[in-house]
């Protein structure tokens, strides 16, 4: 299917691995220009080596507005405009008793999982609004609607992010800028690799056994009994930023294998 975004330019934050990198490949195949950002310049360049075209790779600390502004300015200077934003940057943060986690634990996740998206929106949406077309997508999580006790810092930041994007959607659509979120669950990625490696060590089992026990005990709604693939998320993102999703706004699209066990988006 022709997504109608040939020649558009997408900024992907958190692009060196996982969902961000896979989405970069998906959009590049559609003829989209890419501005890719992450913290590690060498890792980002290596990740971009296999991408078609000539993506612009820029490092930036998204916890700093000045660096986000500079990133966006360089992308606009290079490609002329930024039409699509896909914000995948995030951390799981500290885990434990919600009342024993420190202010710093909450602040760390807040700055990266929530506030970085606010900064990127500030730097990109006004120009999209002026041009009359844009797509703003943030990766949230099942945790934003189905929080887990020991993941309070992550739950809180992702729930706030969902609300922020919904808030944007009320006014920006009038200017052709559509704002949505995508909520994956237990996708095969460096983040969940780390989680399962730690679980395997704690339980003295293999990596595969750690995944199986996690699915059985912690995510019973995923009846497929497997982790999702980043490509399965990337295809949904690609459709949302396409011309075919022109009436999808303020939505939270779950790509969670049924992990959220309730009737809600």
PDB file of C-alpha atoms in Angstrom:
ATOM      1  CA  UNK A   1       0.000   0.000   0.000  1.00  0.00           C
ATOM      2  CA  UNK A   2       1.261   3.465  -0.886  1.00  0.00           C
ATOM      3  CA  UNK A   3       1.142   5.409   2.381  1.00  0.00           C
ATOM      4  CA  UNK A   4       1.333   8.763   0.606  1.00  0.00           C
ATOM      5  CA  UNK A   5       4.334  10.030   2.583  1.00  0.00           C
ATOM      6  CA  UNK A   6       7.036   9.876  -0.080  1.00  0.00           C
ATOM      7  CA  UNK A   7       9.366  12.857   0.447  1.00  0.00           C
ATOM      8  CA  UNK A   8       8.091  13.670   3.941  1.00  0.00           C
ATOM      9  CA  UNK A   9      10.666  14.032   6.722  1.00  0.00           C
ATOM     10  CA  UNK A  10      10.394  12.179  10.018  1.00  0.00           C
ATOM     11  CA  UNK A  11      12.219  12.901  13.243  1.00  0.00           C
ATOM     12  CA  UNK A  12      12.629   9.737  15.337  1.00  0.00           C
ATOM     13  CA  UNK A  13      13.805  10.160  18.916  1.00  0.00           C
ATOM     14  CA  UNK A  14      15.320   7.022  20.429  1.00  0.00           C
ATOM     15  CA  UNK A  15      16.335   5.712  17.023  1.00  0.00           C
ATOM     16  CA  UNK A  16      19.398   3.555  17.593  1.00  0.00           C
ATOM     17  CA  UNK A  17      17.558   0.331  18.473  1.00  0.00           C
ATOM     18  CA  UNK A  18      14.241  -1.376  19.088  1.00  0.00           C
ATOM     19  CA  UNK A  19      11.001   0.193  17.929  1.00  0.00           C
ATOM     20  CA  UNK A  20      12.672   3.449  16.913  1.00  0.00           C
ATOM     21  CA  UNK A  21      15.187   1.816  14.560  1.00  0.00           C
ATOM     22  CA  UNK A  22      12.664  -0.620  13.125  1.00  0.00           C
ATOM     23  CA  UNK A  23      10.280   2.242  12.411  1.00  0.00           C
ATOM     24  CA  UNK A  24      13.118   4.070  10.672  1.00  0.00           C
ATOM     25  CA  UNK A  25      13.538   1.104   8.314  1.00  0.00           C
ATOM     26  CA  UNK A  26       9.793   0.948   7.681  1.00  0.00           C
ATOM     27  CA  UNK A  27       9.518   4.646   6.843  1.00  0.00           C
ATOM     28  CA  UNK A  28      12.698   4.670   4.768  1.00  0.00           C
ATOM     29  CA  UNK A  29      11.145   1.983   2.572  1.00  0.00           C
ATOM     30  CA  UNK A  30       8.275   4.441   1.969  1.00  0.00           C
ATOM     31  CA  UNK A  31      10.673   7.127   0.768  1.00  0.00           C
ATOM     32  CA  UNK A  32      10.607   9.182   3.964  1.00  0.00           C
ATOM     33  CA  UNK A  33      13.635  11.323   4.844  1.00  0.00           C
ATOM     34  CA  UNK A  34      14.950  10.558   8.318  1.00  0.00           C
ATOM     35  CA  UNK A  35      16.349  12.648  11.151  1.00  0.00           C
ATOM     36  CA  UNK A  36      17.524  10.155  13.751  1.00  0.00           C
ATOM     37  CA  UNK A  37      18.549  11.029  17.270  1.00  0.00           C
ATOM     38  CA  UNK A  38      19.844   9.230  20.331  1.00  0.00           C
ATOM     39  CA  UNK A  39      22.573   9.703  22.929  1.00  0.00           C
ATOM     40  CA  UNK A  40      25.377   7.459  21.612  1.00  0.00           C
ATOM     41  CA  UNK A  41      26.789   8.805  18.322  1.00  0.00           C
ATOM     42  CA  UNK A  42      28.716   5.651  17.419  1.00  0.00           C
ATOM     43  CA  UNK A  43      25.772   3.350  18.100  1.00  0.00           C
ATOM     44  CA  UNK A  44      23.465   5.641  16.144  1.00  0.00           C
ATOM     45  CA  UNK A  45      25.779   5.705  13.129  1.00  0.00           C
ATOM     46  CA  UNK A  46      26.145   1.915  13.189  1.00  0.00           C
ATOM     47  CA  UNK A  47      22.382   1.524  13.379  1.00  0.00           C
ATOM     48  CA  UNK A  48      21.904   3.844  10.401  1.00  0.00           C
ATOM     49  CA  UNK A  49      24.422   2.024   8.192  1.00  0.00           C
ATOM     50  CA  UNK A  50      21.815  -0.409   6.859  1.00  0.00           C
ATOM     51  CA  UNK A  51      19.176   2.232   6.168  1.00  0.00           C
ATOM     52  CA  UNK A  52      18.472   3.242   2.576  1.00  0.00           C
ATOM     53  CA  UNK A  53      18.910   6.853   1.597  1.00  0.00           C
ATOM     54  CA  UNK A  54      20.973   9.268   3.621  1.00  0.00           C
ATOM     55  CA  UNK A  55      19.519   9.658   7.109  1.00  0.00           C
ATOM     56  CA  UNK A  56      20.721  12.573   9.193  1.00  0.00           C
ATOM     57  CA  UNK A  57      22.087  11.241  12.498  1.00  0.00           C
ATOM     58  CA  UNK A  58      22.281  13.744  15.346  1.00  0.00           C
ATOM     59  CA  UNK A  59      22.949  13.183  19.025  1.00  0.00           C
ATOM     60  CA  UNK A  60      20.905  15.138  21.516  1.00  0.00           C
ATOM     61  CA  UNK A  61      20.013  15.001  25.182  1.00  0.00           C
ATOM     62  CA  UNK A  62      16.214  15.256  25.090  1.00  0.00           C
ATOM     63  CA  UNK A  63      16.152  16.305  28.741  1.00  0.00           C
ATOM     64  CA  UNK A  64      17.525  19.680  27.592  1.00  0.00           C
ATOM     65  CA  UNK A  65      15.300  22.026  25.575  1.00  0.00           C
ATOM     66  CA  UNK A  66      18.258  23.820  23.978  1.00  0.00           C
ATOM     67  CA  UNK A  67      19.600  20.553  22.558  1.00  0.00           C
ATOM     68  CA  UNK A  68      16.165  19.572  21.257  1.00  0.00           C
ATOM     69  CA  UNK A  69      15.777  22.967  19.601  1.00  0.00           C
ATOM     70  CA  UNK A  70      19.206  22.641  17.973  1.00  0.00           C
ATOM     71  CA  UNK A  71      18.395  19.119  16.783  1.00  0.00           C
ATOM     72  CA  UNK A  72      15.187  20.275  15.123  1.00  0.00           C
ATOM     73  CA  UNK A  73      16.875  23.323  13.573  1.00  0.00           C
ATOM     74  CA  UNK A  74      19.543  21.114  11.991  1.00  0.00           C
ATOM     75  CA  UNK A  75      16.919  18.733  10.655  1.00  0.00           C
ATOM     76  CA  UNK A  76      14.949  21.586   9.104  1.00  0.00           C
ATOM     77  CA  UNK A  77      18.112  23.105   7.643  1.00  0.00           C
ATOM     78  CA  UNK A  78      19.049  19.777   6.057  1.00  0.00           C
ATOM     79  CA  UNK A  79      15.665  18.619   4.731  1.00  0.00           C
ATOM     80  CA  UNK A  80      13.600  21.814   4.672  1.00  0.00           C
ATOM     81  CA  UNK A  81      10.960  20.745   7.194  1.00  0.00           C
ATOM     82  CA  UNK A  82      10.010  18.115   9.734  1.00  0.00           C
ATOM     83  CA  UNK A  83       6.593  16.662   8.951  1.00  0.00           C
ATOM     84  CA  UNK A  84       6.447  13.642  11.242  1.00  0.00           C
ATOM     85  CA  UNK A  85       7.625  13.139  14.810  1.00  0.00           C
ATOM     86  CA  UNK A  86       7.923   9.698  16.393  1.00  0.00           C
ATOM     87  CA  UNK A  87       8.997   9.848  20.014  1.00  0.00           C
ATOM     88  CA  UNK A  88      10.214   6.464  21.257  1.00  0.00           C
ATOM     89  CA  UNK A  89      12.837   7.594  23.778  1.00  0.00           C
ATOM     90  CA  UNK A  90      12.269   6.110  27.213  1.00  0.00           C
ATOM     91  CA  UNK A  91      13.573   4.228  30.237  1.00  0.00           C
ATOM     92  CA  UNK A  92      11.951   1.741  32.588  1.00  0.00           C
ATOM     93  CA  UNK A  93      13.416   3.608  35.558  1.00  0.00           C
ATOM     94  CA  UNK A  94      13.714   2.435  39.142  1.00  0.00           C
ATOM     95  CA  UNK A  95      11.462  -0.305  40.461  1.00  0.00           C
ATOM     96  CA  UNK A  96      10.180  -1.131  43.929  1.00  0.00           C
ATOM     97  CA  UNK A  97       7.719  -0.065  46.577  1.00  0.00           C
ATOM     98  CA  UNK A  98       6.096   3.148  45.244  1.00  0.00           C
ATOM     99  CA  UNK A  99       6.486   4.825  48.643  1.00  0.00           C
ATOM    100  CA  UNK A 100      10.138   3.889  49.004  1.00  0.00           C
ATOM    101  CA  UNK A 101      11.210   5.137  45.590  1.00  0.00           C
ATOM    102  CA  UNK A 102      12.908   8.515  45.877  1.00  0.00           C
ATOM    103  CA  UNK A 103      12.030  11.871  44.380  1.00  0.00           C
ATOM    104  CA  UNK A 104      15.049  11.366  42.142  1.00  0.00           C
ATOM    105  CA  UNK A 105      13.705   8.032  40.917  1.00  0.00           C
ATOM    106  CA  UNK A 106      10.436   9.633  39.873  1.00  0.00           C
ATOM    107  CA  UNK A 107      12.169  12.690  38.403  1.00  0.00           C
ATOM    108  CA  UNK A 108      14.513  10.578  36.245  1.00  0.00           C
ATOM    109  CA  UNK A 109      11.628   8.783  34.527  1.00  0.00           C
ATOM    110  CA  UNK A 110       9.583  11.990  34.357  1.00  0.00           C
ATOM    111  CA  UNK A 111      12.312  13.863  32.496  1.00  0.00           C
ATOM    112  CA  UNK A 112      12.994  11.122  29.939  1.00  0.00           C
ATOM    113  CA  UNK A 113       9.650   9.362  29.495  1.00  0.00           C
ATOM    114  CA  UNK A 114       7.381  12.396  29.736  1.00  0.00           C
ATOM    115  CA  UNK A 115       9.031  15.787  29.583  1.00  0.00           C
ATOM    116  CA  UNK A 116      11.307  14.960  26.647  1.00  0.00           C
ATOM    117  CA  UNK A 117       8.187  14.527  24.506  1.00  0.00           C
ATOM    118  CA  UNK A 118       6.897  17.912  25.659  1.00  0.00           C
ATOM    119  CA  UNK A 119      10.187  19.477  24.575  1.00  0.00           C
ATOM    120  CA  UNK A 120      10.077  17.807  21.166  1.00  0.00           C
ATOM    121  CA  UNK A 121       6.469  18.919  20.678  1.00  0.00           C
ATOM    122  CA  UNK A 122       7.395  22.515  21.501  1.00  0.00           C
ATOM    123  CA  UNK A 123      10.167  22.424  18.918  1.00  0.00           C
ATOM    124  CA  UNK A 124       8.234  20.807  16.062  1.00  0.00           C
ATOM    125  CA  UNK A 125       4.460  21.238  16.203  1.00  0.00           C
ATOM    126  CA  UNK A 126       4.248  25.034  15.662  1.00  0.00           C
ATOM    127  CA  UNK A 127       5.956  24.724  12.253  1.00  0.00           C
ATOM    128  CA  UNK A 128       3.734  21.768  11.304  1.00  0.00           C
ATOM    129  CA  UNK A 129       0.742  23.862  12.289  1.00  0.00           C
ATOM    130  CA  UNK A 130       1.901  26.708  10.059  1.00  0.00           C
ATOM    131  CA  UNK A 131       2.313  24.333   7.089  1.00  0.00           C
ATOM    132  CA  UNK A 132      -1.097  22.720   7.677  1.00  0.00           C
ATOM    133  CA  UNK A 133       0.083  19.106   7.933  1.00  0.00           C
ATOM    134  CA  UNK A 134       1.857  16.967  10.509  1.00  0.00           C
ATOM    135  CA  UNK A 135       1.897  13.775  12.514  1.00  0.00           C
ATOM    136  CA  UNK A 136       2.995  13.529  16.160  1.00  0.00           C
ATOM    137  CA  UNK A 137       3.272  10.025  17.605  1.00  0.00           C
ATOM    138  CA  UNK A 138       4.482   9.041  21.079  1.00  0.00           C
ATOM    139  CA  UNK A 139       5.167   5.533  22.295  1.00  0.00           C
ATOM    140  CA  UNK A 140       3.434   4.976  25.618  1.00  0.00           C
ATOM    141  CA  UNK A 141       2.838   1.542  27.149  1.00  0.00           C
ATOM    142  CA  UNK A 142       0.248  -0.833  28.501  1.00  0.00           C
ATOM    143  CA  UNK A 143       1.421   0.559  31.860  1.00  0.00           C
ATOM    144  CA  UNK A 144      -0.372   3.825  31.191  1.00  0.00           C
ATOM    145  CA  UNK A 145      -3.754   2.073  31.567  1.00  0.00           C
ATOM    146  CA  UNK A 146      -2.766  -1.121  33.394  1.00  0.00           C
ATOM    147  CA  UNK A 147      -0.113  -0.093  35.936  1.00  0.00           C
ATOM    148  CA  UNK A 148       2.065  -2.607  37.718  1.00  0.00           C
ATOM    149  CA  UNK A 149       2.792  -2.133  41.422  1.00  0.00           C
ATOM    150  CA  UNK A 150       6.591  -2.143  41.315  1.00  0.00           C
ATOM    151  CA  UNK A 151       6.834   0.121  38.225  1.00  0.00           C
ATOM    152  CA  UNK A 152       5.309   3.301  39.654  1.00  0.00           C
ATOM    153  CA  UNK A 153       7.797   5.744  38.140  1.00  0.00           C
ATOM    154  CA  UNK A 154       7.271   4.310  34.649  1.00  0.00           C
ATOM    155  CA  UNK A 155       3.502   4.002  35.073  1.00  0.00           C
ATOM    156  CA  UNK A 156       3.175   7.613  36.152  1.00  0.00           C
ATOM    157  CA  UNK A 157       5.325   9.072  33.385  1.00  0.00           C
ATOM    158  CA  UNK A 158       3.643   7.056  30.629  1.00  0.00           C
ATOM    159  CA  UNK A 159       0.146   7.881  31.884  1.00  0.00           C
ATOM    160  CA  UNK A 160       1.079  11.567  31.856  1.00  0.00           C
ATOM    161  CA  UNK A 161       2.420  11.223  28.320  1.00  0.00           C
ATOM    162  CA  UNK A 162      -0.852   9.685  27.128  1.00  0.00           C
ATOM    163  CA  UNK A 163      -2.790  12.553  28.654  1.00  0.00           C
ATOM    164  CA  UNK A 164      -0.445  15.172  27.177  1.00  0.00           C
ATOM    165  CA  UNK A 165      -0.821  13.851  23.634  1.00  0.00           C
ATOM    166  CA  UNK A 166      -4.598  13.640  24.019  1.00  0.00           C
ATOM    167  CA  UNK A 167      -4.538  17.235  25.229  1.00  0.00           C
ATOM    168  CA  UNK A 168      -2.595  18.303  22.120  1.00  0.00           C
ATOM    169  CA  UNK A 169      -5.038  16.547  19.832  1.00  0.00           C
ATOM    170  CA  UNK A 170      -7.969  18.775  20.786  1.00  0.00           C
ATOM    171  CA  UNK A 171      -6.629  21.850  18.987  1.00  0.00           C
ATOM    172  CA  UNK A 172      -3.863  20.739  16.629  1.00  0.00           C
ATOM    173  CA  UNK A 173      -6.125  18.727  14.319  1.00  0.00           C
ATOM    174  CA  UNK A 174      -7.763  21.965  13.212  1.00  0.00           C
ATOM    175  CA  UNK A 175      -4.392  22.815  11.652  1.00  0.00           C
ATOM    176  CA  UNK A 176      -3.853  19.410  10.047  1.00  0.00           C
ATOM    177  CA  UNK A 177      -1.581  18.082  12.801  1.00  0.00           C
ATOM    178  CA  UNK A 178      -2.761  14.727  14.133  1.00  0.00           C
ATOM    179  CA  UNK A 179      -1.519  13.559  17.535  1.00  0.00           C
ATOM    180  CA  UNK A 180      -1.763   9.944  18.676  1.00  0.00           C
ATOM    181  CA  UNK A 181      -0.073   7.405  20.916  1.00  0.00           C
ATOM    182  CA  UNK A 182       0.915   3.788  20.379  1.00  0.00           C
ATOM    183  CA  UNK A 183       0.966   1.495  23.421  1.00  0.00           C
ATOM    184  CA  UNK A 184       3.039  -1.662  23.014  1.00  0.00           C
ATOM    185  CA  UNK A 185       3.455  -4.438  25.564  1.00  0.00           C
ATOM    186  CA  UNK A 186       6.371  -6.834  26.001  1.00  0.00           C
ATOM    187  CA  UNK A 187       8.058  -6.227  22.666  1.00  0.00           C
ATOM    188  CA  UNK A 188      11.383  -7.929  21.904  1.00  0.00           C
ATOM    189  CA  UNK A 189      13.824  -5.061  22.405  1.00  0.00           C
ATOM    190  CA  UNK A 190      16.970  -4.159  24.327  1.00  0.00           C
ATOM    191  CA  UNK A 191      14.702  -2.960  27.167  1.00  0.00           C
ATOM    192  CA  UNK A 192      12.849  -6.253  27.592  1.00  0.00           C
ATOM    193  CA  UNK A 193      16.044  -8.215  26.909  1.00  0.00           C
ATOM    194  CA  UNK A 194      17.489  -6.543  30.002  1.00  0.00           C
ATOM    195  CA  UNK A 195      14.362  -7.286  32.018  1.00  0.00           C
ATOM    196  CA  UNK A 196      14.428 -10.959  31.066  1.00  0.00           C
ATOM    197  CA  UNK A 197      18.160 -11.312  31.645  1.00  0.00           C
ATOM    198  CA  UNK A 198      17.670  -9.977  35.165  1.00  0.00           C
ATOM    199  CA  UNK A 199      14.699 -12.293  35.697  1.00  0.00           C
ATOM    200  CA  UNK A 200      16.689 -15.289  34.465  1.00  0.00           C
ATOM    201  CA  UNK A 201      19.450 -14.490  36.958  1.00  0.00           C
ATOM    202  CA  UNK A 202      16.989 -14.058  39.819  1.00  0.00           C
ATOM    203  CA  UNK A 203      15.199 -17.336  39.088  1.00  0.00           C
ATOM    204  CA  UNK A 204      18.307 -19.274  38.000  1.00  0.00           C
ATOM    205  CA  UNK A 205      16.665 -20.227  34.718  1.00  0.00           C
ATOM    206  CA  UNK A 206      17.460 -19.722  31.030  1.00  0.00           C
ATOM    207  CA  UNK A 207      16.534 -16.582  29.128  1.00  0.00           C
ATOM    208  CA  UNK A 208      13.778 -18.444  27.275  1.00  0.00           C
ATOM    209  CA  UNK A 209      12.425 -19.887  30.523  1.00  0.00           C
ATOM    210  CA  UNK A 210      12.382 -16.402  32.018  1.00  0.00           C
ATOM    211  CA  UNK A 211      10.233 -15.182  29.131  1.00  0.00           C
ATOM    212  CA  UNK A 212       7.876 -18.142  29.455  1.00  0.00           C
ATOM    213  CA  UNK A 213       7.423 -17.680  33.194  1.00  0.00           C
ATOM    214  CA  UNK A 214       6.902 -13.935  32.798  1.00  0.00           C
ATOM    215  CA  UNK A 215       4.173 -14.508  30.229  1.00  0.00           C
ATOM    216  CA  UNK A 216       2.520 -17.152  32.383  1.00  0.00           C
ATOM    217  CA  UNK A 217       2.625 -15.275  35.682  1.00  0.00           C
ATOM    218  CA  UNK A 218       2.764 -11.578  34.792  1.00  0.00           C
ATOM    219  CA  UNK A 219       1.091 -11.160  31.376  1.00  0.00           C
ATOM    220  CA  UNK A 220      -1.683 -13.780  31.115  1.00  0.00           C
ATOM    221  CA  UNK A 221      -3.567 -11.660  28.593  1.00  0.00           C
ATOM    222  CA  UNK A 222      -0.911 -12.331  25.938  1.00  0.00           C
ATOM    223  CA  UNK A 223      -2.413 -15.633  24.844  1.00  0.00           C
ATOM    224  CA  UNK A 224       0.051 -15.973  21.942  1.00  0.00           C
ATOM    225  CA  UNK A 225       2.672 -16.701  24.637  1.00  0.00           C
ATOM    226  CA  UNK A 226       5.451 -14.745  22.966  1.00  0.00           C
ATOM    227  CA  UNK A 227       7.028 -11.329  22.920  1.00  0.00           C
ATOM    228  CA  UNK A 228       5.840  -8.982  20.225  1.00  0.00           C
ATOM    229  CA  UNK A 229       8.165  -7.952  17.407  1.00  0.00           C
ATOM    230  CA  UNK A 230       9.284  -4.379  16.855  1.00  0.00           C
ATOM    231  CA  UNK A 231       8.134  -4.652  13.242  1.00  0.00           C
ATOM    232  CA  UNK A 232       4.596  -5.298  14.434  1.00  0.00           C
ATOM    233  CA  UNK A 233       4.654  -1.949  16.213  1.00  0.00           C
ATOM    234  CA  UNK A 234       6.426  -0.161  13.364  1.00  0.00           C
ATOM    235  CA  UNK A 235       3.719  -1.110  10.859  1.00  0.00           C
ATOM    236  CA  UNK A 236       1.067   0.448  13.091  1.00  0.00           C
ATOM    237  CA  UNK A 237       3.136   3.622  13.467  1.00  0.00           C
ATOM    238  CA  UNK A 238       3.643   3.815   9.708  1.00  0.00           C
ATOM    239  CA  UNK A 239      -0.081   3.630   9.099  1.00  0.00           C
ATOM    240  CA  UNK A 240      -0.770   6.326  11.708  1.00  0.00           C
ATOM    241  CA  UNK A 241       1.644   8.776  10.079  1.00  0.00           C
ATOM    242  CA  UNK A 242       0.302   8.037   6.602  1.00  0.00           C
ATOM    243  CA  UNK A 243      -2.236   9.913   4.539  1.00  0.00           C
ATOM    244  CA  UNK A 244      -4.660   7.015   5.104  1.00  0.00           C
ATOM    245  CA  UNK A 245      -4.995   7.788   8.827  1.00  0.00           C
ATOM    246  CA  UNK A 246      -6.333  11.288   8.232  1.00  0.00           C
ATOM    247  CA  UNK A 247      -9.293  10.755  10.602  1.00  0.00           C
ATOM    248  CA  UNK A 248      -7.330   9.168  13.458  1.00  0.00           C
ATOM    249  CA  UNK A 249      -6.645  11.765  16.129  1.00  0.00           C
ATOM    250  CA  UNK A 250      -6.275  11.658  19.899  1.00  0.00           C
ATOM    251  CA  UNK A 251      -6.261   7.865  19.850  1.00  0.00           C
ATOM    252  CA  UNK A 252      -4.202   5.363  21.779  1.00  0.00           C
ATOM    253  CA  UNK A 253      -3.527   2.336  19.588  1.00  0.00           C
ATOM    254  CA  UNK A 254      -2.607  -0.737  21.613  1.00  0.00           C
ATOM    255  CA  UNK A 255      -0.144  -3.232  20.137  1.00  0.00           C
ATOM    256  CA  UNK A 256      -0.042  -5.454  23.172  1.00  0.00           C
ATOM    257  CA  UNK A 257      -1.138  -8.951  22.184  1.00  0.00           C
ATOM    258  CA  UNK A 258      -4.127  -8.573  24.495  1.00  0.00           C
ATOM    259  CA  UNK A 259      -2.032  -7.811  27.570  1.00  0.00           C
ATOM    260  CA  UNK A 260      -4.469  -5.152  28.797  1.00  0.00           C
ATOM    261  CA  UNK A 261      -7.321  -7.227  30.210  1.00  0.00           C
ATOM    262  CA  UNK A 262     -10.148  -4.723  30.055  1.00  0.00           C
ATOM    263  CA  UNK A 263     -12.368  -2.889  27.605  1.00  0.00           C
ATOM    264  CA  UNK A 264     -10.466   0.345  27.139  1.00  0.00           C
ATOM    265  CA  UNK A 265      -8.088   1.911  24.707  1.00  0.00           C
TER     266      UNK A 265
END
